[in-house]
Amino acid sequence: MDYLDQINLSKLPQHVAIIMDGNGRWAKGKGKLRIFGHHNGVTSVRDVVEGADKLGIKYITLYTFSSENWNRPKLEVMAIMELMVSTIHKEVPGFMKNNIKLNAIGDLDMLPEKCYNELQNAIETTAGNTGVVLTLALSYSSRREIVRAAKNIAIKVKSGELDIDDINEDVFEQNLFTGDMPNPELLIRTSGEYRISNYLLWQIAYAELYFTTKLWPDFRKEDLYEAVLDFQKRERRFGMTSEQVN
Ligand code: FPP
């Protein structure tokens, strides 16, 4: 029996976040340039989104480019940005056909103009779609996102729009980039690295963490199904006892 047949469709994570890692090592292992790995990573993205759609997972959030990634060699950064432009452009008809809504979080104004415009165009074109919400974290840093939320709240307090006593977790959450999404219940990281790397630090407070040694370009929908199955075997206690949960 394959993984898909074993999944309980009534106990799916609503939101799966993924740290796509290992593109460079995958390419190096084949004697190719790092960008070859990123190109092949796009095939994994397509397959995983297809798998999420097939299962009925509503939100997929991909760590596509971190704020720290700007420090990579200039040529690699340029090549990733170009890959992003061409991929987004190519994928829009497929998003429309499959009812996928594209979304992005991060310091998007740091992106090269061409990339920013292509992205905004795709976000606007797919805005009315009601299927999977595919969020790309781009020029994203969770710490920066948290500081930004704190600043937004301070501005509202200063202007009298918000009372200091009304600041709570819900209000804080609404001021994050992800304010209109449920928090991820499952976080997957590929490539055998066991770190969070400044990704969705607030949002993953109660997420189940799943690590696999597979490199991202080798990751396929079956691997997503395996992770979901593992998620379904865990007991999520949210600080309570096992007896209380059951
Ligand atoms: C991490 O592997 C991967 C990235 C920083 C880039 C990921 C980008 C893509 C897969 C392109 C996706 C594009 C769209 C539009 C979704 P790494 O380079 O850190 O690998 P390494 O750890 O082996 O060096």
PDB file of C-alpha atoms and ligand atoms in Angstrom:
ATOM      1  CA  MET A   1       0.000   0.000   0.000  1.00  0.00           C
ATOM      2  CA  ASP A   2       1.494   3.340  -0.883  1.00  0.00           C
ATOM      3  CA  TYR A   3       1.594   6.376   1.406  1.00  0.00           C
ATOM      4  CA  LEU A   4      -1.360   8.115  -0.228  1.00  0.00           C
ATOM      5  CA  ASP A   5      -3.740   5.226   0.551  1.00  0.00           C
ATOM      6  CA  GLN A   6      -2.764   5.308   4.227  1.00  0.00           C
ATOM      7  CA  ILE A   7      -3.420   9.026   4.774  1.00  0.00           C
ATOM      8  CA  ASN A   8      -6.487   9.984   6.818  1.00  0.00           C
ATOM      9  CA  LEU A   9      -7.993  12.794   4.746  1.00  0.00           C
ATOM     10  CA  SER A  10      -9.961  14.110   7.709  1.00  0.00           C
ATOM     11  CA  LYS A  11      -6.740  14.740   9.684  1.00  0.00           C
ATOM     12  CA  LEU A  12      -4.672  16.680   7.174  1.00  0.00           C
ATOM     13  CA  PRO A  13      -2.438  19.570   8.168  1.00  0.00           C
ATOM     14  CA  GLN A  14      -4.115  22.659   6.727  1.00  0.00           C
ATOM     15  CA  HIS A  15      -0.807  24.417   6.239  1.00  0.00           C
ATOM     16  CA  VAL A  16       2.555  22.831   5.387  1.00  0.00           C
ATOM     17  CA  ALA A  17       5.716  24.962   5.368  1.00  0.00           C
ATOM     18  CA  ILE A  18       8.827  23.702   3.606  1.00  0.00           C
ATOM     19  CA  ILE A  19      12.516  24.621   3.828  1.00  0.00           C
ATOM     20  CA  MET A  20      13.728  23.521   0.387  1.00  0.00           C
ATOM     21  CA  ASP A  21      17.382  22.735   0.985  1.00  0.00           C
ATOM     22  CA  GLY A  22      20.143  20.876  -0.816  1.00  0.00           C
ATOM     23  CA  ASN A  23      19.927  22.190  -4.384  1.00  0.00           C
ATOM     24  CA  GLY A  24      23.612  23.121  -4.443  1.00  0.00           C
ATOM     25  CA  ARG A  25      24.807  19.783  -3.046  1.00  0.00           C
ATOM     26  CA  TRP A  26      22.539  17.906  -5.463  1.00  0.00           C
ATOM     27  CA  ALA A  27      24.112  19.719  -8.419  1.00  0.00           C
ATOM     28  CA  LYS A  28      27.642  19.335  -7.058  1.00  0.00           C
ATOM     29  CA  GLY A  29      27.069  15.599  -6.704  1.00  0.00           C
ATOM     30  CA  LYS A  30      26.362  15.514 -10.432  1.00  0.00           C
ATOM     31  CA  GLY A  31      29.404  17.628 -11.277  1.00  0.00           C
ATOM     32  CA  LYS A  32      27.194  20.575 -12.283  1.00  0.00           C
ATOM     33  CA  LEU A  33      26.881  24.229 -11.272  1.00  0.00           C
ATOM     34  CA  ARG A  34      24.673  25.106  -8.287  1.00  0.00           C
ATOM     35  CA  ILE A  35      22.053  26.762 -10.505  1.00  0.00           C
ATOM     36  CA  PHE A  36      21.426  23.385 -12.143  1.00  0.00           C
ATOM     37  CA  GLY A  37      20.177  22.281  -8.724  1.00  0.00           C
ATOM     38  CA  HIS A  38      17.859  25.291  -8.425  1.00  0.00           C
ATOM     39  CA  HIS A  39      16.425  24.580 -11.886  1.00  0.00           C
ATOM     40  CA  ASN A  40      15.685  21.007 -10.881  1.00  0.00           C
ATOM     41  CA  GLY A  41      14.245  22.271  -7.600  1.00  0.00           C
ATOM     42  CA  VAL A  42      11.462  23.878  -9.607  1.00  0.00           C
ATOM     43  CA  THR A  43      10.342  20.408 -10.781  1.00  0.00           C
ATOM     44  CA  SER A  44      10.049  19.409  -7.120  1.00  0.00           C
ATOM     45  CA  VAL A  45       8.007  22.546  -6.371  1.00  0.00           C
ATOM     46  CA  ARG A  46       5.560  21.696  -9.161  1.00  0.00           C
ATOM     47  CA  ASP A  47       5.235  18.073  -8.064  1.00  0.00           C
ATOM     48  CA  VAL A  48       4.764  18.922  -4.379  1.00  0.00           C
ATOM     49  CA  VAL A  49       2.114  21.573  -5.108  1.00  0.00           C
ATOM     50  CA  GLU A  50       0.319  19.016  -7.283  1.00  0.00           C
ATOM     51  CA  GLY A  51       0.492  16.542  -4.390  1.00  0.00           C
ATOM     52  CA  ALA A  52      -0.838  19.108  -1.902  1.00  0.00           C
ATOM     53  CA  ASP A  53      -3.708  19.860  -4.258  1.00  0.00           C
ATOM     54  CA  LYS A  54      -4.488  16.172  -4.710  1.00  0.00           C
ATOM     55  CA  LEU A  55      -4.554  15.623  -0.939  1.00  0.00           C
ATOM     56  CA  GLY A  56      -6.513  18.757  -0.094  1.00  0.00           C
ATOM     57  CA  ILE A  57      -3.836  20.679   1.805  1.00  0.00           C
ATOM     58  CA  LYS A  58      -4.909  24.300   1.580  1.00  0.00           C
ATOM     59  CA  TYR A  59      -1.682  26.216   2.282  1.00  0.00           C
ATOM     60  CA  ILE A  60       1.884  25.498   1.147  1.00  0.00           C
ATOM     61  CA  THR A  61       4.583  27.988   2.109  1.00  0.00           C
ATOM     62  CA  LEU A  62       8.020  27.605   0.543  1.00  0.00           C
ATOM     63  CA  TYR A  63      11.264  29.143   1.819  1.00  0.00           C
ATOM     64  CA  THR A  64      12.407  30.244  -1.613  1.00  0.00           C
ATOM     65  CA  PHE A  65      14.962  32.961  -0.833  1.00  0.00           C
ATOM     66  CA  SER A  66      16.005  34.183   2.598  1.00  0.00           C
ATOM     67  CA  SER A  67      17.224  37.667   3.493  1.00  0.00           C
ATOM     68  CA  GLU A  68      20.580  36.010   4.219  1.00  0.00           C
ATOM     69  CA  ASN A  69      20.662  34.509   0.698  1.00  0.00           C
ATOM     70  CA  TRP A  70      21.439  38.000  -0.677  1.00  0.00           C
ATOM     71  CA  ASN A  71      24.981  37.350   0.631  1.00  0.00           C
ATOM     72  CA  ARG A  72      25.559  34.499  -1.830  1.00  0.00           C
ATOM     73  CA  PRO A  73      27.875  35.035  -4.843  1.00  0.00           C
ATOM     74  CA  LYS A  74      26.351  37.697  -7.076  1.00  0.00           C
ATOM     75  CA  LEU A  75      26.130  35.362 -10.067  1.00  0.00           C
ATOM     76  CA  GLU A  76      24.115  32.787  -8.126  1.00  0.00           C
ATOM     77  CA  VAL A  77      21.736  35.465  -6.789  1.00  0.00           C
ATOM     78  CA  MET A  78      21.197  36.809 -10.310  1.00  0.00           C
ATOM     79  CA  ALA A  79      20.618  33.322 -11.683  1.00  0.00           C
ATOM     80  CA  ILE A  80      18.034  32.539  -8.947  1.00  0.00           C
ATOM     81  CA  MET A  81      16.213  35.831  -9.644  1.00  0.00           C
ATOM     82  CA  GLU A  82      16.128  35.068 -13.351  1.00  0.00           C
ATOM     83  CA  LEU A  83      14.884  31.561 -12.627  1.00  0.00           C
ATOM     84  CA  MET A  84      12.156  33.061 -10.495  1.00  0.00           C
ATOM     85  CA  VAL A  85      11.045  35.440 -13.262  1.00  0.00           C
ATOM     86  CA  SER A  86      10.914  32.712 -15.905  1.00  0.00           C
ATOM     87  CA  THR A  87       9.311  30.147 -13.583  1.00  0.00           C
ATOM     88  CA  ILE A  88       6.559  32.467 -12.354  1.00  0.00           C
ATOM     89  CA  HIS A  89       5.859  33.560 -15.929  1.00  0.00           C
ATOM     90  CA  LYS A  90       5.671  29.956 -17.157  1.00  0.00           C
ATOM     91  CA  GLU A  91       3.572  28.666 -14.261  1.00  0.00           C
ATOM     92  CA  VAL A  92       0.729  31.223 -14.324  1.00  0.00           C
ATOM     93  CA  PRO A  93      -1.394  29.345 -16.924  1.00  0.00           C
ATOM     94  CA  GLY A  94      -1.004  26.183 -14.809  1.00  0.00           C
ATOM     95  CA  PHE A  95      -1.996  28.111 -11.660  1.00  0.00           C
ATOM     96  CA  MET A  96      -5.135  29.318 -13.440  1.00  0.00           C
ATOM     97  CA  LYS A  97      -5.978  25.829 -14.722  1.00  0.00           C
ATOM     98  CA  ASN A  98      -5.492  24.291 -11.270  1.00  0.00           C
ATOM     99  CA  ASN A  99      -7.132  27.120  -9.282  1.00  0.00           C
ATOM    100  CA  ILE A 100      -3.887  27.893  -7.392  1.00  0.00           C
ATOM    101  CA  LYS A 101      -3.533  31.251  -5.692  1.00  0.00           C
ATOM    102  CA  LEU A 102       0.002  32.656  -5.598  1.00  0.00           C
ATOM    103  CA  ASN A 103       1.086  34.688  -2.609  1.00  0.00           C
ATOM    104  CA  ALA A 104       4.426  36.034  -1.350  1.00  0.00           C
ATOM    105  CA  ILE A 105       5.851  37.096   2.005  1.00  0.00           C
ATOM    106  CA  GLY A 106       9.086  38.900   2.815  1.00  0.00           C
ATOM    107  CA  ASP A 107      10.795  42.183   1.980  1.00  0.00           C
ATOM    108  CA  LEU A 108       9.519  42.058  -1.585  1.00  0.00           C
ATOM    109  CA  ASP A 109      10.709  45.583  -2.377  1.00  0.00           C
ATOM    110  CA  MET A 110      14.287  44.230  -2.184  1.00  0.00           C
ATOM    111  CA  LEU A 111      13.651  42.092  -5.286  1.00  0.00           C
ATOM    112  CA  PRO A 112      14.922  43.264  -8.679  1.00  0.00           C
ATOM    113  CA  GLU A 113      12.205  45.247 -10.459  1.00  0.00           C
ATOM    114  CA  LYS A 114      11.613  42.620 -13.143  1.00  0.00           C
ATOM    115  CA  CYS A 115      11.159  39.913 -10.529  1.00  0.00           C
ATOM    116  CA  TYR A 116       8.916  42.095  -8.353  1.00  0.00           C
ATOM    117  CA  ASN A 117       6.704  42.998 -11.339  1.00  0.00           C
ATOM    118  CA  GLU A 118       6.396  39.396 -12.560  1.00  0.00           C
ATOM    119  CA  LEU A 119       5.493  38.301  -9.053  1.00  0.00           C
ATOM    120  CA  GLN A 120       2.889  41.036  -8.486  1.00  0.00           C
ATOM    121  CA  ASN A 121       1.409  40.315 -11.883  1.00  0.00           C
ATOM    122  CA  ALA A 122       1.035  36.604 -11.051  1.00  0.00           C
ATOM    123  CA  ILE A 123      -0.386  37.411  -7.599  1.00  0.00           C
ATOM    124  CA  GLU A 124      -3.005  39.712  -9.155  1.00  0.00           C
ATOM    125  CA  THR A 125      -3.858  37.243 -11.949  1.00  0.00           C
ATOM    126  CA  THR A 126      -4.396  34.366  -9.508  1.00  0.00           C
ATOM    127  CA  ALA A 127      -6.035  36.463  -6.738  1.00  0.00           C
ATOM    128  CA  GLY A 128      -9.512  35.062  -7.429  1.00  0.00           C
ATOM    129  CA  ASN A 129      -8.441  31.395  -7.315  1.00  0.00           C
ATOM    130  CA  THR A 130      -9.860  29.370  -4.447  1.00  0.00           C
ATOM    131  CA  GLY A 131      -7.675  26.230  -4.381  1.00  0.00           C
ATOM    132  CA  VAL A 132      -4.219  25.770  -2.863  1.00  0.00           C
ATOM    133  CA  VAL A 133      -2.609  28.988  -1.603  1.00  0.00           C
ATOM    134  CA  LEU A 134       1.040  28.787  -2.636  1.00  0.00           C
ATOM    135  CA  THR A 135       3.123  31.269  -0.683  1.00  0.00           C
ATOM    136  CA  LEU A 136       6.717  32.009  -1.639  1.00  0.00           C
ATOM    137  CA  ALA A 137       8.881  33.394   1.158  1.00  0.00           C
ATOM    138  CA  LEU A 138      11.185  35.767  -0.722  1.00  0.00           C
ATOM    139  CA  SER A 139      13.835  37.975   0.784  1.00  0.00           C
ATOM    140  CA  TYR A 140      12.305  36.630   3.978  1.00  0.00           C
ATOM    141  CA  SER A 141      13.621  36.816   7.535  1.00  0.00           C
ATOM    142  CA  SER A 142      11.378  35.820  10.390  1.00  0.00           C
ATOM    143  CA  ARG A 143      13.127  38.107  12.882  1.00  0.00           C
ATOM    144  CA  ARG A 144      12.674  41.055  10.538  1.00  0.00           C
ATOM    145  CA  GLU A 145       9.008  40.106  10.121  1.00  0.00           C
ATOM    146  CA  ILE A 146       8.567  40.135  13.907  1.00  0.00           C
ATOM    147  CA  VAL A 147      10.308  43.518  14.267  1.00  0.00           C
ATOM    148  CA  ARG A 148       8.141  44.885  11.445  1.00  0.00           C
ATOM    149  CA  ALA A 149       4.995  43.668  13.229  1.00  0.00           C
ATOM    150  CA  ALA A 150       6.147  45.319  16.474  1.00  0.00           C
ATOM    151  CA  LYS A 151       6.754  48.581  14.596  1.00  0.00           C
ATOM    152  CA  ASN A 152       3.309  48.432  12.922  1.00  0.00           C
ATOM    153  CA  ILE A 153       1.694  47.950  16.303  1.00  0.00           C
ATOM    154  CA  ALA A 154       3.692  50.812  17.822  1.00  0.00           C
ATOM    155  CA  ILE A 155       2.545  53.102  14.990  1.00  0.00           C
ATOM    156  CA  LYS A 156      -1.093  52.154  15.644  1.00  0.00           C
ATOM    157  CA  VAL A 157      -0.703  52.800  19.370  1.00  0.00           C
ATOM    158  CA  LYS A 158       0.971  56.141  18.720  1.00  0.00           C
ATOM    159  CA  SER A 159      -1.802  57.254  16.376  1.00  0.00           C
ATOM    160  CA  GLY A 160      -4.494  56.178  18.856  1.00  0.00           C
ATOM    161  CA  GLU A 161      -5.856  53.479  16.525  1.00  0.00           C
ATOM    162  CA  LEU A 162      -4.934  50.768  19.053  1.00  0.00           C
ATOM    163  CA  ASP A 163      -4.966  50.745  22.841  1.00  0.00           C
ATOM    164  CA  ILE A 164      -1.856  49.280  24.471  1.00  0.00           C
ATOM    165  CA  ASP A 165      -4.045  47.010  26.638  1.00  0.00           C
ATOM    166  CA  ASP A 166      -5.573  45.500  23.494  1.00  0.00           C
ATOM    167  CA  ILE A 167      -2.233  44.091  22.276  1.00  0.00           C
ATOM    168  CA  ASN A 168      -2.397  40.313  22.510  1.00  0.00           C
ATOM    169  CA  GLU A 169      -1.216  37.274  20.518  1.00  0.00           C
ATOM    170  CA  ASP A 170      -4.055  37.589  17.998  1.00  0.00           C
ATOM    171  CA  VAL A 171      -3.307  41.252  17.325  1.00  0.00           C
ATOM    172  CA  PHE A 172       0.400  40.475  16.992  1.00  0.00           C
ATOM    173  CA  GLU A 173      -0.298  37.635  14.578  1.00  0.00           C
ATOM    174  CA  GLN A 174      -2.478  39.848  12.388  1.00  0.00           C
ATOM    175  CA  ASN A 175       0.505  42.158  11.945  1.00  0.00           C
ATOM    176  CA  LEU A 176       2.744  39.412  10.555  1.00  0.00           C
ATOM    177  CA  PHE A 177       2.943  38.789   6.786  1.00  0.00           C
ATOM    178  CA  THR A 178       0.959  35.604   7.414  1.00  0.00           C
ATOM    179  CA  GLY A 179      -1.897  37.367   9.256  1.00  0.00           C
ATOM    180  CA  ASP A 180      -4.555  35.937   6.952  1.00  0.00           C
ATOM    181  CA  MET A 181      -3.366  32.302   7.093  1.00  0.00           C
ATOM    182  CA  PRO A 182      -3.568  29.592   9.745  1.00  0.00           C
ATOM    183  CA  ASN A 183      -0.206  28.723  11.319  1.00  0.00           C
ATOM    184  CA  PRO A 184       1.686  25.809   9.713  1.00  0.00           C
ATOM    185  CA  GLU A 185       1.010  22.511  11.455  1.00  0.00           C
ATOM    186  CA  LEU A 186       3.827  20.710   9.679  1.00  0.00           C
ATOM    187  CA  LEU A 187       7.282  22.028   8.792  1.00  0.00           C
ATOM    188  CA  ILE A 188       9.445  19.962   6.450  1.00  0.00           C
ATOM    189  CA  ARG A 189      13.167  20.523   5.906  1.00  0.00           C
ATOM    190  CA  THR A 190      15.094  18.575   3.296  1.00  0.00           C
ATOM    191  CA  SER A 191      18.807  17.768   2.933  1.00  0.00           C
ATOM    192  CA  GLY A 192      19.601  16.423   6.405  1.00  0.00           C
ATOM    193  CA  GLU A 193      20.053  19.837   8.059  1.00  0.00           C
ATOM    194  CA  TYR A 194      18.366  20.192  11.437  1.00  0.00           C
ATOM    195  CA  ARG A 195      17.813  23.939  11.675  1.00  0.00           C
ATOM    196  CA  ILE A 196      14.973  26.428  11.320  1.00  0.00           C
ATOM    197  CA  SER A 197      17.158  29.125   9.699  1.00  0.00           C
ATOM    198  CA  ASN A 198      15.053  32.157  10.630  1.00  0.00           C
ATOM    199  CA  TYR A 199      11.870  30.748   9.046  1.00  0.00           C
ATOM    200  CA  LEU A 200       8.378  31.448  10.430  1.00  0.00           C
ATOM    201  CA  LEU A 201       9.659  31.492  14.021  1.00  0.00           C
ATOM    202  CA  TRP A 202       6.413  32.784  15.533  1.00  0.00           C
ATOM    203  CA  GLN A 203       4.147  30.721  13.281  1.00  0.00           C
ATOM    204  CA  ILE A 204       5.740  27.307  13.948  1.00  0.00           C
ATOM    205  CA  ALA A 205       5.366  27.480  17.734  1.00  0.00           C
ATOM    206  CA  TYR A 206       3.271  24.287  17.699  1.00  0.00           C
ATOM    207  CA  ALA A 207       4.182  22.841  14.287  1.00  0.00           C
ATOM    208  CA  GLU A 208       5.406  19.278  13.978  1.00  0.00           C
ATOM    209  CA  LEU A 209       8.938  19.259  12.572  1.00  0.00           C
ATOM    210  CA  TYR A 210       9.884  16.720   9.907  1.00  0.00           C
ATOM    211  CA  PHE A 211      13.428  16.330   8.641  1.00  0.00           C
ATOM    212  CA  THR A 212      14.513  14.199   5.699  1.00  0.00           C
ATOM    213  CA  THR A 213      17.945  13.580   4.242  1.00  0.00           C
ATOM    214  CA  LYS A 214      16.553  13.794   0.691  1.00  0.00           C
ATOM    215  CA  LEU A 215      17.915  16.751  -1.221  1.00  0.00           C
ATOM    216  CA  TRP A 216      15.221  19.129  -2.488  1.00  0.00           C
ATOM    217  CA  PRO A 217      15.564  18.306  -6.232  1.00  0.00           C
ATOM    218  CA  ASP A 218      14.846  14.637  -5.347  1.00  0.00           C
ATOM    219  CA  PHE A 219      11.777  15.457  -3.230  1.00  0.00           C
ATOM    220  CA  ARG A 220       8.451  14.482  -4.814  1.00  0.00           C
ATOM    221  CA  LYS A 221       4.781  14.306  -3.844  1.00  0.00           C
ATOM    222  CA  GLU A 222       5.306  10.782  -2.436  1.00  0.00           C
ATOM    223  CA  ASP A 223       7.796  12.309   0.018  1.00  0.00           C
ATOM    224  CA  LEU A 224       5.174  14.876   1.008  1.00  0.00           C
ATOM    225  CA  TYR A 225       2.687  12.036   1.580  1.00  0.00           C
ATOM    226  CA  GLU A 226       5.254  10.219   3.730  1.00  0.00           C
ATOM    227  CA  ALA A 227       5.734  13.373   5.837  1.00  0.00           C
ATOM    228  CA  VAL A 228       1.968  13.832   6.221  1.00  0.00           C
ATOM    229  CA  LEU A 229       1.610  10.219   7.305  1.00  0.00           C
ATOM    230  CA  ASP A 230       4.338  10.713   9.893  1.00  0.00           C
ATOM    231  CA  PHE A 231       2.538  13.873  11.074  1.00  0.00           C
ATOM    232  CA  GLN A 232      -0.685  11.891  11.505  1.00  0.00           C
ATOM    233  CA  LYS A 233       1.064   9.350  13.746  1.00  0.00           C
ATOM    234  CA  ARG A 234       2.161  12.022  16.220  1.00  0.00           C
ATOM    235  CA  GLU A 235       0.236  12.978  19.312  1.00  0.00           C
ATOM    236  CA  ARG A 236      -0.192  16.750  19.380  1.00  0.00           C
ATOM    237  CA  ARG A 237      -0.646  17.670  23.035  1.00  0.00           C
ATOM    238  CA  PHE A 238      -0.280  21.476  23.013  1.00  0.00           C
ATOM    239  CA  GLY A 239       1.098  21.355  26.557  1.00  0.00           C
ATOM    240  CA  MET A 240      -1.637  19.052  27.878  1.00  0.00           C
ATOM    241  CA  THR A 241      -1.290  15.437  29.019  1.00  0.00           C
ATOM    242  CA  SER A 242      -1.818  12.441  26.781  1.00  0.00           C
ATOM    243  CA  GLU A 243      -4.961  11.515  28.770  1.00  0.00           C
ATOM    244  CA  GLN A 244      -6.458  14.976  28.243  1.00  0.00           C
ATOM    245  CA  VAL A 245      -5.869  14.872  24.510  1.00  0.00           C
ATOM    246  CA  ASN A 246      -7.405  11.434  24.162  1.00  0.00           C
TER     247      ASN A 246
HETATM  248  C1  FPP B   1      18.395  25.958  -1.073  1.00  0.00           C
HETATM  249  O1  FPP B   1      19.383  25.059  -1.525  1.00  0.00           O
HETATM  250  C2  FPP B   1      17.645  26.557  -2.198  1.00  0.00           C
HETATM  251  C3  FPP B   1      17.516  27.881  -2.467  1.00  0.00           C
HETATM  252  C4  FPP B   1      18.137  28.930  -1.621  1.00  0.00           C
HETATM  253  C5  FPP B   1      16.783  28.363  -3.642  1.00  0.00           C
HETATM  254  C6  FPP B   1      15.487  27.635  -3.889  1.00  0.00           C
HETATM  255  C7  FPP B   1      14.861  28.133  -5.124  1.00  0.00           C
HETATM  256  C8  FPP B   1      14.199  27.341  -5.989  1.00  0.00           C
HETATM  257  C9  FPP B   1      13.999  25.891  -5.852  1.00  0.00           C
HETATM  258  C10 FPP B   1      13.576  28.009  -7.156  1.00  0.00           C
HETATM  259  C11 FPP B   1      12.102  28.049  -6.900  1.00  0.00           C
HETATM  260  C12 FPP B   1      11.428  29.017  -7.726  1.00  0.00           C
HETATM  261  C13 FPP B   1      10.108  29.271  -7.601  1.00  0.00           C
HETATM  262  C14 FPP B   1       9.469  30.301  -8.435  1.00  0.00           C
HETATM  263  C15 FPP B   1       9.266  28.536  -6.632  1.00  0.00           C
HETATM  264  P1  FPP B   1      20.914  25.457  -1.331  1.00  0.00           P
HETATM  265  O2  FPP B   1      21.332  26.274  -2.486  1.00  0.00           O
HETATM  266  O3  FPP B   1      21.088  26.107   0.002  1.00  0.00           O
HETATM  267  O4  FPP B   1      21.598  24.052  -1.362  1.00  0.00           O
HETATM  268  P2  FPP B   1      22.905  23.594  -0.531  1.00  0.00           P
HETATM  269  O5  FPP B   1      22.519  23.657   0.917  1.00  0.00           O
HETATM  270  O6  FPP B   1      23.138  22.201  -1.006  1.00  0.00           O
HETATM  271  O7  FPP B   1      24.013  24.540  -0.876  1.00  0.00           O
END
